[in-house]
mmCIF file of C-alpha atoms in Angstrom:
data_model
loop_
_atom_site.group_PDB
_atom_site.id
_atom_site.type_symbol
_atom_site.label_atom_id
_atom_site.label_comp_id
_atom_site.label_asym_id
_atom_site.label_seq_id
_atom_site.Cartn_x
_atom_site.Cartn_y
_atom_site.Cartn_z
ATOM 1 C CA SER T 1 86.020 -76.083 -205.169
ATOM 2 C CA ARG T 2 85.527 -79.578 -203.816
ATOM 3 C CA LYS T 3 83.930 -82.016 -206.240
ATOM 4 C CA MET T 4 80.358 -82.847 -205.380
ATOM 5 C CA ASN T 5 79.520 -86.515 -204.798
ATOM 6 C CA TYR T 6 76.242 -86.783 -206.711
ATOM 7 C CA ALA T 7 75.346 -90.264 -205.484
ATOM 8 C CA GLU T 8 75.746 -89.313 -201.823
ATOM 9 C CA TYR T 9 73.995 -85.990 -202.287
ATOM 10 C CA LEU T 10 71.025 -87.424 -204.197
ATOM 11 C CA LYS T 11 70.667 -90.291 -201.743
ATOM 12 C CA THR T 12 70.271 -87.907 -198.810
ATOM 13 C CA HIS T 13 68.499 -84.918 -200.399
ATOM 14 C CA PHE T 14 65.052 -85.181 -201.882
ATOM 15 C CA GLY T 15 63.092 -82.596 -203.813
ATOM 16 C CA ARG T 16 63.155 -80.465 -206.920
ATOM 17 C CA LYS T 17 65.470 -77.870 -205.358
ATOM 18 C CA PHE T 18 68.200 -80.443 -204.619
ATOM 19 C CA VAL T 19 67.911 -82.175 -207.963
ATOM 20 C CA GLN T 20 68.313 -78.743 -209.592
ATOM 21 C CA VAL T 21 71.466 -78.128 -207.505
ATOM 22 C CA VAL T 22 73.022 -81.188 -209.177
ATOM 23 C CA ALA T 23 71.856 -80.043 -212.630
ATOM 24 C CA SER T 24 73.386 -76.584 -212.034
ATOM 25 C CA ASP T 25 76.654 -78.141 -210.917
ATOM 26 C CA VAL T 26 76.721 -80.201 -214.120
ATOM 27 C CA LEU T 27 75.984 -77.152 -216.273
ATOM 28 C CA ASN T 28 78.765 -75.172 -214.569
ATOM 29 C CA ASP T 29 81.396 -77.728 -215.612
ATOM 30 C CA VAL T 30 79.911 -79.908 -218.334
ATOM 31 C CA ASP T 31 83.129 -81.643 -219.410
ATOM 32 C CA ASN T 32 83.898 -82.971 -215.949
ATOM 33 C CA ASN T 33 80.439 -83.341 -214.445
ATOM 34 C CA LEU T 34 78.098 -84.541 -217.192
ATOM 35 C CA PRO T 35 79.923 -87.896 -217.511
ATOM 36 C CA CYS T 36 79.564 -88.401 -213.721
ATOM 37 C CA LEU T 37 75.814 -87.780 -213.812
ATOM 38 C CA LEU T 38 75.338 -89.939 -216.917
ATOM 39 C CA ASP T 39 77.241 -92.746 -215.228
ATOM 40 C CA LEU T 40 74.753 -92.648 -212.316
ATOM 41 C CA VAL T 41 71.760 -92.523 -214.678
ATOM 42 C CA GLU T 42 73.133 -95.561 -216.438
ATOM 43 C CA ASN T 43 74.734 -97.631 -213.698
ATOM 44 C CA SER T 44 73.514 -96.740 -210.216
ATOM 45 C CA THR T 45 72.291 -99.843 -208.388
ATOM 46 C CA ASP T 46 70.464 -97.705 -205.832
ATOM 47 C CA SER T 47 66.940 -97.122 -207.164
ATOM 48 C CA VAL T 48 66.644 -93.811 -205.301
ATOM 49 C CA VAL T 49 69.882 -92.466 -206.770
ATOM 50 C CA LEU T 50 68.978 -93.838 -210.196
ATOM 51 C CA TRP T 51 65.632 -92.013 -210.226
ATOM 52 C CA ARG T 52 66.943 -88.742 -208.794
ATOM 53 C CA SER T 53 69.971 -88.681 -211.114
ATOM 54 C CA ALA T 54 67.621 -89.121 -214.094
ATOM 55 C CA TRP T 55 65.533 -86.251 -212.721
ATOM 56 C CA SER T 56 68.676 -84.105 -212.525
ATOM 57 C CA LEU T 57 69.500 -85.034 -216.105
ATOM 58 C CA GLN T 58 65.998 -83.905 -217.095
ATOM 59 C CA PHE T 59 66.811 -80.419 -215.788
ATOM 60 C CA VAL T 60 70.046 -80.448 -217.789
ATOM 61 C CA ALA T 61 67.980 -81.410 -220.859
ATOM 62 C CA GLU T 62 65.537 -78.572 -220.203
ATOM 63 C CA GLU T 63 68.348 -76.006 -219.978
ATOM 64 C CA ARG T 64 70.701 -77.256 -222.700
ATOM 65 C CA PRO T 65 69.238 -80.188 -224.613
ATOM 66 C CA GLN T 66 72.025 -80.069 -227.225
ATOM 67 C CA LEU T 67 74.476 -81.368 -224.579
ATOM 68 C CA LEU T 68 72.653 -84.700 -224.587
ATOM 69 C CA VAL T 69 72.468 -85.247 -228.344
ATOM 70 C CA PRO T 70 75.660 -87.400 -228.323
ATOM 71 C CA TYR T 71 73.982 -89.692 -225.773
ATOM 72 C CA PHE T 72 70.681 -90.015 -227.624
ATOM 73 C CA SER T 73 70.940 -93.674 -228.613
ATOM 74 C CA LYS T 74 72.366 -94.589 -225.204
ATOM 75 C CA LEU T 75 69.274 -93.027 -223.576
ATOM 76 C CA GLU T 76 67.008 -95.019 -225.912
ATOM 77 C CA LYS T 77 68.808 -98.227 -224.906
ATOM 78 C CA LEU T 78 68.497 -97.379 -221.206
ATOM 79 C CA ALA T 79 64.764 -96.797 -221.585
ATOM 80 C CA ILE T 80 64.124 -100.236 -223.085
ATOM 81 C CA LYS T 81 66.317 -102.077 -220.592
ATOM 82 C CA ASN T 82 64.334 -104.753 -218.772
ATOM 83 C CA GLY T 83 62.909 -103.938 -215.402
ATOM 84 C CA VAL T 84 63.381 -100.173 -215.291
ATOM 85 C CA GLY T 85 60.848 -98.548 -212.974
ATOM 86 C CA ASP T 86 58.069 -96.391 -214.340
ATOM 87 C CA GLY T 87 59.197 -93.141 -212.716
ATOM 88 C CA TYR T 88 62.700 -93.528 -214.144
ATOM 89 C CA LEU T 89 61.324 -94.600 -217.533
ATOM 90 C CA ARG T 90 58.929 -91.643 -217.731
ATOM 91 C CA ILE T 91 61.811 -89.236 -217.064
ATOM 92 C CA LEU T 92 64.049 -90.888 -219.690
ATOM 93 C CA LEU T 93 61.239 -90.737 -222.237
ATOM 94 C CA GLY T 94 60.789 -87.028 -221.488
ATOM 95 C CA ILE T 95 64.508 -86.411 -222.060
ATOM 96 C CA ILE T 96 64.437 -88.395 -225.309
ATOM 97 C CA LYS T 97 61.421 -86.384 -226.470
ATOM 98 C CA LYS T 98 63.279 -83.161 -225.679
ATOM 99 C CA ILE T 99 66.382 -84.063 -227.700
ATOM 100 C CA PHE T 100 64.713 -85.958 -230.544
ATOM 101 C CA PRO T 101 64.311 -82.874 -232.798
ATOM 102 C CA LEU T 102 68.024 -82.018 -232.394
ATOM 103 C CA GLN T 103 69.470 -85.371 -233.461
ATOM 104 C CA SER T 104 69.654 -87.154 -236.805
ATOM 105 C CA GLU T 105 70.034 -90.827 -235.897
ATOM 106 C CA PRO T 106 68.080 -93.316 -238.004
ATOM 107 C CA ILE T 107 64.918 -94.484 -236.215
ATOM 108 C CA ASN T 108 65.756 -97.173 -233.671
ATOM 109 C CA VAL T 109 63.196 -99.864 -234.479
ATOM 110 C CA LEU T 110 63.579 -101.610 -231.112
ATOM 111 C CA PHE T 111 62.867 -98.358 -229.308
ATOM 112 C CA LEU T 112 59.933 -97.519 -231.591
ATOM 113 C CA ASN T 113 58.412 -100.963 -230.978
ATOM 114 C CA PHE T 114 58.930 -100.483 -227.253
ATOM 115 C CA ILE T 115 57.053 -97.166 -227.159
ATOM 116 C CA LEU T 116 54.295 -98.502 -229.419
ATOM 117 C CA GLU T 117 53.790 -101.497 -227.126
ATOM 118 C CA ASN T 118 53.792 -99.336 -224.016
ATOM 119 C CA CYS T 119 51.242 -96.838 -225.363
ATOM 120 C CA ALA T 120 48.685 -99.574 -224.915
ATOM 121 C CA ASN T 121 50.175 -101.326 -221.886
ATOM 122 C CA PRO T 122 47.746 -100.951 -218.965
ATOM 123 C CA GLN T 123 50.495 -102.247 -216.609
ATOM 124 C CA ARG T 124 52.342 -98.962 -217.154
ATOM 125 C CA THR T 125 51.498 -95.782 -215.251
ATOM 126 C CA VAL T 126 49.415 -93.183 -217.060
ATOM 127 C CA GLY T 127 52.355 -90.747 -217.090
ATOM 128 C CA THR T 128 54.587 -93.287 -218.838
ATOM 129 C CA ARG T 129 51.905 -94.170 -221.368
ATOM 130 C CA VAL T 130 51.300 -90.483 -222.141
ATOM 131 C CA GLN T 131 55.033 -90.020 -222.813
ATOM 132 C CA CYS T 132 54.986 -93.104 -225.075
ATOM 133 C CA VAL T 133 52.035 -91.700 -227.044
ATOM 134 C CA TYR T 134 53.713 -88.333 -227.602
ATOM 135 C CA LEU T 135 57.008 -89.989 -228.544
ATOM 136 C CA ALA T 136 55.253 -92.396 -230.920
ATOM 137 C CA LYS T 137 53.707 -89.405 -232.714
ATOM 138 C CA VAL T 138 57.089 -87.689 -233.021
ATOM 139 C CA TYR T 139 58.913 -90.834 -234.179
ATOM 140 C CA THR T 140 56.327 -91.737 -236.826
ATOM 141 C CA HIS T 141 55.753 -88.172 -238.056
ATOM 142 C CA ASP T 142 57.640 -88.577 -241.351
ATOM 143 C CA TYR T 143 56.478 -92.122 -242.138
ATOM 144 C CA SER T 144 52.918 -92.405 -243.427
ATOM 145 C CA GLU T 145 52.759 -96.223 -243.107
ATOM 146 C CA LEU T 146 53.918 -96.016 -239.490
ATOM 147 C CA LYS T 147 51.432 -93.209 -238.831
ATOM 148 C CA GLN T 148 48.644 -95.515 -240.019
ATOM 149 C CA GLU T 149 49.832 -98.267 -237.690
ATOM 150 C CA LEU T 150 49.889 -95.742 -234.855
ATOM 151 C CA GLN T 151 46.308 -94.634 -235.574
ATOM 152 C CA LEU T 152 45.308 -98.306 -235.449
ATOM 153 C CA ILE T 153 46.943 -98.723 -232.031
ATOM 154 C CA PHE T 154 45.256 -95.537 -230.788
ATOM 155 C CA SER T 155 41.793 -96.620 -231.932
ATOM 156 C CA GLU T 156 42.336 -100.067 -230.345
ATOM 157 C CA MET T 157 43.159 -98.284 -227.092
ATOM 158 C CA ARG T 158 39.992 -96.175 -227.302
ATOM 159 C CA ASN T 159 37.887 -99.276 -228.023
ATOM 160 C CA HIS T 160 39.386 -101.621 -225.454
ATOM 161 C CA GLU T 161 39.803 -99.196 -222.587
ATOM 162 C CA PRO T 162 36.531 -97.360 -222.163
ATOM 163 C CA ASN T 163 37.728 -95.516 -219.054
ATOM 164 C CA LEU T 164 40.956 -94.061 -220.411
ATOM 165 C CA PRO T 165 42.352 -91.346 -218.128
ATOM 166 C CA LYS T 166 41.837 -87.816 -219.442
ATOM 167 C CA SER T 167 45.569 -87.168 -219.982
ATOM 168 C CA LEU T 168 45.747 -90.216 -222.264
ATOM 169 C CA VAL T 169 42.604 -89.191 -224.146
ATOM 170 C CA VAL T 170 44.195 -85.772 -224.783
ATOM 171 C CA ALA T 171 47.497 -87.375 -225.848
ATOM 172 C CA LEU T 172 45.710 -89.653 -228.316
ATOM 173 C CA ARG T 173 44.197 -86.750 -230.258
#
């Protein structure tokens, strides 16, 4: 079968169905196709392809999260890279959340600081902030002193943003 050109395909096809086609193709031949998709997620200079390739990777993570464990710290680094768009970031954070329980890396302090800062960053979209809140809870779960710091951040958010969106209020519980 002819090898699918993910960049071309994702550039010209939009929607869940098409993104899932790429994810299925990756899952059918992981050794050859996962590196191609990861390369796009990491290096595409086309913002449309970047976002849609990340979305495809999210479907891979949903189906077989263990495949992405070797790339865990790379995904953390991509998330904190300067200037990544909110849609792309939200997807990466979702993937990281999905594979976090399966990996055993030491906590990446830069990444933890990044998600803690972005919990309370009103410049970020609500969806991104919600992901940051859930990830912050997961990352700090085994560290009581970090949990206390997190509770402090959460109460600051409640006090300083009286009109917090419902999804954030729920996440902060």
